[in-house]
């Protein structure tokens, strides 16, 4: 799903003479500012100014996670993949499946 969304976004950017989307995430610049800003011009949708650092206090005030917390989540997910199991919200061990991993990464409550 995410790959399809990024492909669509890339196509829209290329069709308007913009460059493709650059990687951003763990190991790809989480700690660096996002050079491009974003404004969807949609009602009730937040915009992001250019060169904003997501770790700054001014970044999304509604966000519930800091960069340190995101790094911890990433490390925990990698550790769970290496072990081959996860824990559900009741601390019960659950076998690692693609479905469970996807629900964990997307923070779905299915697990």
Tab-separated table of C-alpha atoms in Angstrom:
chain	number	residue	atom	x	y	z
A	1	UNK	CA	0.000	0.000	0.000
A	2	UNK	CA	2.708	2.509	0.956
A	3	UNK	CA	4.690	1.671	-2.157
A	4	UNK	CA	1.639	2.415	-4.313
A	5	UNK	CA	1.007	5.697	-2.510
A	6	UNK	CA	4.626	6.788	-2.970
A	7	UNK	CA	4.536	5.778	-6.641
A	8	UNK	CA	1.437	7.937	-7.122
A	9	UNK	CA	3.031	10.841	-5.239
A	10	UNK	CA	6.243	10.476	-7.285
A	11	UNK	CA	4.207	10.514	-10.506
A	12	UNK	CA	2.352	13.661	-9.460
A	13	UNK	CA	5.625	15.390	-8.512
A	14	UNK	CA	7.326	14.375	-11.776
A	15	UNK	CA	4.329	15.535	-13.812
A	16	UNK	CA	4.741	18.986	-12.232
A	17	UNK	CA	8.486	19.164	-12.860
A	18	UNK	CA	9.503	18.328	-9.289
A	19	UNK	CA	12.035	15.684	-8.232
A	20	UNK	CA	11.097	12.276	-6.849
A	21	UNK	CA	10.493	11.761	-3.142
A	22	UNK	CA	13.680	11.301	-1.125
A	23	UNK	CA	13.997	8.575	1.512
A	24	UNK	CA	13.242	9.727	5.046
A	25	UNK	CA	13.129	7.605	8.152
A	26	UNK	CA	15.407	5.530	10.357
A	27	UNK	CA	18.893	5.667	8.889
A	28	UNK	CA	17.724	8.126	6.227
A	29	UNK	CA	17.738	11.465	7.960
A	30	UNK	CA	15.180	11.481	10.781
A	31	UNK	CA	17.473	13.796	12.695
A	32	UNK	CA	17.862	16.267	9.787
A	33	UNK	CA	15.393	18.974	8.794
A	34	UNK	CA	13.001	18.275	5.931
A	35	UNK	CA	14.178	20.572	3.146
A	36	UNK	CA	10.813	20.797	1.405
A	37	UNK	CA	7.728	22.170	3.007
A	38	UNK	CA	4.244	20.816	2.411
A	39	UNK	CA	0.831	22.395	2.218
A	40	UNK	CA	-2.053	20.247	1.023
A	41	UNK	CA	-4.383	23.276	1.088
A	42	UNK	CA	-6.995	21.024	2.652
A	43	UNK	CA	-9.179	22.155	5.515
A	44	UNK	CA	-8.149	20.655	8.898
A	45	UNK	CA	-4.861	19.370	7.452
A	46	UNK	CA	-1.627	20.749	8.870
A	47	UNK	CA	1.091	22.150	6.679
A	48	UNK	CA	4.842	21.873	7.218
A	49	UNK	CA	7.243	24.750	6.538
A	50	UNK	CA	10.486	24.142	4.639
A	51	UNK	CA	13.556	23.133	6.675
A	52	UNK	CA	11.524	22.044	9.668
A	53	UNK	CA	13.184	19.597	12.030
A	54	UNK	CA	10.667	17.056	13.293
A	55	UNK	CA	12.600	16.802	16.548
A	56	UNK	CA	12.127	20.467	17.366
A	57	UNK	CA	9.653	21.709	19.944
A	58	UNK	CA	7.902	23.706	17.215
A	59	UNK	CA	7.271	20.580	15.161
A	60	UNK	CA	3.826	19.106	15.213
A	61	UNK	CA	2.577	19.955	18.665
A	62	UNK	CA	-0.071	17.245	18.345
A	63	UNK	CA	2.526	14.522	17.783
A	64	UNK	CA	2.740	12.005	20.590
A	65	UNK	CA	6.235	10.723	19.822
A	66	UNK	CA	9.679	12.267	19.939
A	67	UNK	CA	12.499	11.140	17.672
A	68	UNK	CA	13.985	9.236	20.625
A	69	UNK	CA	10.710	7.350	21.079
A	70	UNK	CA	10.553	6.576	17.351
A	71	UNK	CA	14.104	5.206	17.515
A	72	UNK	CA	13.054	3.000	20.467
A	73	UNK	CA	10.028	1.738	18.520
A	74	UNK	CA	12.254	0.954	15.531
A	75	UNK	CA	14.745	-0.923	17.728
A	76	UNK	CA	11.971	-2.902	19.430
A	77	UNK	CA	10.443	-3.900	16.092
A	78	UNK	CA	13.840	-4.995	14.761
A	79	UNK	CA	14.418	-6.997	17.951
A	80	UNK	CA	10.973	-8.638	17.612
A	81	UNK	CA	11.702	-9.585	13.994
A	82	UNK	CA	15.028	-11.131	15.045
A	83	UNK	CA	13.293	-13.124	17.839
A	84	UNK	CA	10.368	-14.164	15.657
A	85	UNK	CA	7.623	-13.066	18.030
A	86	UNK	CA	5.811	-10.028	19.410
A	87	UNK	CA	3.864	-9.305	22.555
A	88	UNK	CA	0.227	-8.229	22.373
A	89	UNK	CA	-1.279	-5.493	24.546
A	90	UNK	CA	-1.819	-8.063	27.333
A	91	UNK	CA	1.884	-9.054	27.317
A	92	UNK	CA	1.084	-12.425	25.689
A	93	UNK	CA	3.678	-13.766	23.257
A	94	UNK	CA	2.378	-13.816	19.665
A	95	UNK	CA	4.055	-15.515	16.693
A	96	UNK	CA	5.537	-13.119	14.153
A	97	UNK	CA	3.554	-13.078	10.919
A	98	UNK	CA	3.534	-10.529	8.118
A	99	UNK	CA	0.062	-9.496	9.260
A	100	UNK	CA	1.125	-9.021	12.885
A	101	UNK	CA	4.256	-7.157	11.841
A	102	UNK	CA	2.252	-4.869	9.550
A	103	UNK	CA	-0.288	-4.167	12.290
A	104	UNK	CA	2.535	-3.362	14.698
A	105	UNK	CA	4.332	-1.016	12.321
A	106	UNK	CA	1.093	0.754	11.391
A	107	UNK	CA	0.039	0.842	15.070
A	108	UNK	CA	-3.211	-0.967	14.337
A	109	UNK	CA	-4.960	-2.379	17.373
A	110	UNK	CA	-5.455	-5.792	15.728
A	111	UNK	CA	-2.555	-7.276	17.693
